[in-house]
Amino acid sequence: NGLVERFNGRVQREVLGITIYSHRDLETLLKGFNQAYNRRRQRVLKGRSPDEVVRSRLAAEPKLANRRYKPPDADALPPALQVIAHAKEVSHPDNLTDQPDAAVIP
C-alpha cells in the first residue's frame, strides 16, 4: 500500500535516525510522532490533516467507527519532545567540552 510505505518512510527519516535511551522512550517518541503526523495537513488530502479526514468520515458514516478504538493521548507530543531533547544530548557526545579530545565549535 502506497500510503503505508510513505508513512513508514517518513518514520524512518524523522524518527529512526535519533539515538534514544530506552524502549519506553521509543514508544513515547512514536506516540508523539504519530500525533504530530495525524495533525499535519497533507497535500494528498487537499490540505486537510488525517485527523480532520477521519472525523468528517465518521460524522458522515458513524457505523464506520470501531468501538474498541482507543484514541491517542492528547498530550503525547510534549513528552516526545522531551525524549528528542535528551536524545540530542546522548547522540552527540562529541559536543561535550569536558572531553580532552572534544573540538569546541562556537
PDB file of C-alpha atoms in Angstrom:
ATOM      1  CA  ASN A   1       0.000   0.000   0.000  1.00  0.00           C
ATOM      2  CA  GLY A   2       1.493   3.333  -1.060  1.00  0.00           C
ATOM      3  CA  LEU A   3       0.157   5.294   1.921  1.00  0.00           C
ATOM      4  CA  VAL A   4       1.688   2.865   4.398  1.00  0.00           C
ATOM      5  CA  GLU A   5       5.016   2.890   2.560  1.00  0.00           C
ATOM      6  CA  ARG A   6       5.091   6.680   2.554  1.00  0.00           C
ATOM      7  CA  PHE A   7       4.277   6.802   6.278  1.00  0.00           C
ATOM      8  CA  ASN A   8       6.959   4.203   7.050  1.00  0.00           C
ATOM      9  CA  GLY A   9       9.476   6.190   5.017  1.00  0.00           C
ATOM     10  CA  ARG A  10       8.655   9.335   6.957  1.00  0.00           C
ATOM     11  CA  VAL A  11       9.054   7.490  10.272  1.00  0.00           C
ATOM     12  CA  GLN A  12      12.410   6.181   9.080  1.00  0.00           C
ATOM     13  CA  ARG A  13      13.638   9.654   8.075  1.00  0.00           C
ATOM     14  CA  GLU A  14      12.291  11.600  11.041  1.00  0.00           C
ATOM     15  CA  VAL A  15      12.376   9.165  13.969  1.00  0.00           C
ATOM     16  CA  LEU A  16      14.747   6.260  13.445  1.00  0.00           C
ATOM     17  CA  GLY A  17      17.779   8.485  12.965  1.00  0.00           C
ATOM     18  CA  ILE A  18      17.570   9.518  16.612  1.00  0.00           C
ATOM     19  CA  THR A  19      19.544   7.609  19.223  1.00  0.00           C
ATOM     20  CA  ILE A  20      17.363   7.209  22.289  1.00  0.00           C
ATOM     21  CA  TYR A  21      17.867   5.777  25.743  1.00  0.00           C
ATOM     22  CA  SER A  22      15.210   3.075  26.144  1.00  0.00           C
ATOM     23  CA  HIS A  23      12.309   1.190  24.613  1.00  0.00           C
ATOM     24  CA  ARG A  24       9.943   3.291  26.711  1.00  0.00           C
ATOM     25  CA  ASP A  25      11.447   6.438  25.182  1.00  0.00           C
ATOM     26  CA  LEU A  26      10.951   4.941  21.717  1.00  0.00           C
ATOM     27  CA  GLU A  27       7.273   4.289  22.462  1.00  0.00           C
ATOM     28  CA  THR A  28       6.874   7.849  23.763  1.00  0.00           C
ATOM     29  CA  LEU A  29       8.601   9.234  20.692  1.00  0.00           C
ATOM     30  CA  LEU A  30       6.462   7.195  18.285  1.00  0.00           C
ATOM     31  CA  LYS A  31       3.237   8.254  20.026  1.00  0.00           C
ATOM     32  CA  GLY A  32       4.246  11.890  19.734  1.00  0.00           C
ATOM     33  CA  PHE A  33       5.310  11.455  16.110  1.00  0.00           C
ATOM     34  CA  ASN A  34       2.021   9.742  15.289  1.00  0.00           C
ATOM     35  CA  GLN A  35       0.074  12.590  16.878  1.00  0.00           C
ATOM     36  CA  ALA A  36       2.079  15.222  15.011  1.00  0.00           C
ATOM     37  CA  TYR A  37       1.743  13.326  11.720  1.00  0.00           C
ATOM     38  CA  ASN A  38      -2.027  12.963  12.081  1.00  0.00           C
ATOM     39  CA  ARG A  39      -2.416  16.683  12.805  1.00  0.00           C
ATOM     40  CA  ARG A  40      -0.197  17.810   9.913  1.00  0.00           C
ATOM     41  CA  ARG A  41      -2.031  18.981   6.812  1.00  0.00           C
ATOM     42  CA  GLN A  42      -1.329  16.794   3.795  1.00  0.00           C
ATOM     43  CA  ARG A  43      -1.331  17.859   0.157  1.00  0.00           C
ATOM     44  CA  VAL A  44      -2.740  14.460  -0.869  1.00  0.00           C
ATOM     45  CA  LEU A  45      -5.710  15.115   1.458  1.00  0.00           C
ATOM     46  CA  LYS A  46      -6.330  18.513  -0.176  1.00  0.00           C
ATOM     47  CA  GLY A  47      -4.781  20.452   2.677  1.00  0.00           C
ATOM     48  CA  ARG A  48      -6.588  18.601   5.443  1.00  0.00           C
ATOM     49  CA  SER A  49      -4.987  16.582   8.213  1.00  0.00           C
ATOM     50  CA  PRO A  50      -5.621  12.838   8.612  1.00  0.00           C
ATOM     51  CA  ASP A  51      -7.475  13.653  11.858  1.00  0.00           C
ATOM     52  CA  GLU A  52      -9.801  16.031  10.003  1.00  0.00           C
ATOM     53  CA  VAL A  53     -10.499  13.463   7.293  1.00  0.00           C
ATOM     54  CA  VAL A  54     -11.286  10.721   9.809  1.00  0.00           C
ATOM     55  CA  ARG A  55     -13.556  12.990  11.865  1.00  0.00           C
ATOM     56  CA  SER A  56     -15.512  14.087   8.792  1.00  0.00           C
ATOM     57  CA  ARG A  57     -15.873  10.478   7.549  1.00  0.00           C
ATOM     58  CA  LEU A  58     -17.095   9.303  10.952  1.00  0.00           C
ATOM     59  CA  ALA A  59     -19.554  12.201  11.174  1.00  0.00           C
ATOM     60  CA  ALA A  60     -20.939  11.224   7.767  1.00  0.00           C
ATOM     61  CA  GLU A  61     -20.934   7.463   8.466  1.00  0.00           C
ATOM     62  CA  PRO A  62     -20.916   6.692  12.220  1.00  0.00           C
ATOM     63  CA  LYS A  63     -21.156   2.943  11.525  1.00  0.00           C
ATOM     64  CA  LEU A  64     -17.508   3.051  10.386  1.00  0.00           C
ATOM     65  CA  ALA A  65     -16.365   3.714  13.957  1.00  0.00           C
ATOM     66  CA  ASN A  66     -14.537   0.923  15.768  1.00  0.00           C
ATOM     67  CA  ARG A  67     -15.944   0.711  19.295  1.00  0.00           C
ATOM     68  CA  ARG A  68     -12.719  -0.838  20.607  1.00  0.00           C
ATOM     69  CA  TYR A  69     -10.613   2.029  19.252  1.00  0.00           C
ATOM     70  CA  LYS A  70      -8.686   3.856  21.928  1.00  0.00           C
ATOM     71  CA  PRO A  71      -7.845   7.403  20.801  1.00  0.00           C
ATOM     72  CA  PRO A  72      -4.248   8.516  21.248  1.00  0.00           C
ATOM     73  CA  ASP A  73      -3.245  10.523  24.267  1.00  0.00           C
ATOM     74  CA  ALA A  74      -3.955  14.187  23.522  1.00  0.00           C
ATOM     75  CA  ASP A  75      -0.819  15.138  25.466  1.00  0.00           C
ATOM     76  CA  ALA A  76       1.595  12.767  23.690  1.00  0.00           C
ATOM     77  CA  LEU A  77       3.632  15.455  21.946  1.00  0.00           C
ATOM     78  CA  PRO A  78       5.315  17.246  24.917  1.00  0.00           C
ATOM     79  CA  PRO A  79       6.840  14.024  26.351  1.00  0.00           C
ATOM     80  CA  ALA A  80       8.033  13.085  22.851  1.00  0.00           C
ATOM     81  CA  LEU A  81       9.764  16.450  22.524  1.00  0.00           C
ATOM     82  CA  GLN A  82      11.495  15.793  25.865  1.00  0.00           C
ATOM     83  CA  VAL A  83      12.764  12.450  24.544  1.00  0.00           C
ATOM     84  CA  ILE A  84      14.114  14.233  21.453  1.00  0.00           C
ATOM     85  CA  ALA A  85      15.844  16.882  23.566  1.00  0.00           C
ATOM     86  CA  HIS A  86      17.502  14.192  25.691  1.00  0.00           C
ATOM     87  CA  ALA A  87      18.367  12.139  22.608  1.00  0.00           C
ATOM     88  CA  LYS A  88      20.267  15.049  21.118  1.00  0.00           C
ATOM     89  CA  GLU A  89      22.385  15.190  24.263  1.00  0.00           C
ATOM     90  CA  VAL A  90      23.020  11.440  24.158  1.00  0.00           C
ATOM     91  CA  SER A  91      23.526  11.231  20.386  1.00  0.00           C
ATOM     92  CA  HIS A  92      26.248  13.850  20.152  1.00  0.00           C
ATOM     93  CA  PRO A  93      28.833  13.121  22.849  1.00  0.00           C
ATOM     94  CA  ASP A  94      31.483  14.917  20.805  1.00  0.00           C
ATOM     95  CA  ASN A  95      29.760  18.186  21.732  1.00  0.00           C
ATOM     96  CA  LEU A  96      30.742  17.757  25.370  1.00  0.00           C
ATOM     97  CA  THR A  97      33.506  20.169  26.325  1.00  0.00           C
ATOM     98  CA  ASP A  98      34.861  18.176  29.285  1.00  0.00           C
ATOM     99  CA  GLN A  99      36.336  15.522  26.993  1.00  0.00           C
ATOM    100  CA  PRO A 100      40.037  16.048  26.256  1.00  0.00           C
ATOM    101  CA  ASP A 101      39.750  15.394  22.504  1.00  0.00           C
ATOM    102  CA  ALA A 102      36.476  17.263  22.003  1.00  0.00           C
ATOM    103  CA  ALA A 103      36.514  20.033  19.465  1.00  0.00           C
ATOM    104  CA  VAL A 104      34.596  23.105  20.573  1.00  0.00           C
ATOM    105  CA  ILE A 105      32.763  24.808  17.745  1.00  0.00           C
ATOM    106  CA  PRO A 106      31.357  28.245  18.639  1.00  0.00           C
TER     107      PRO A 106
END
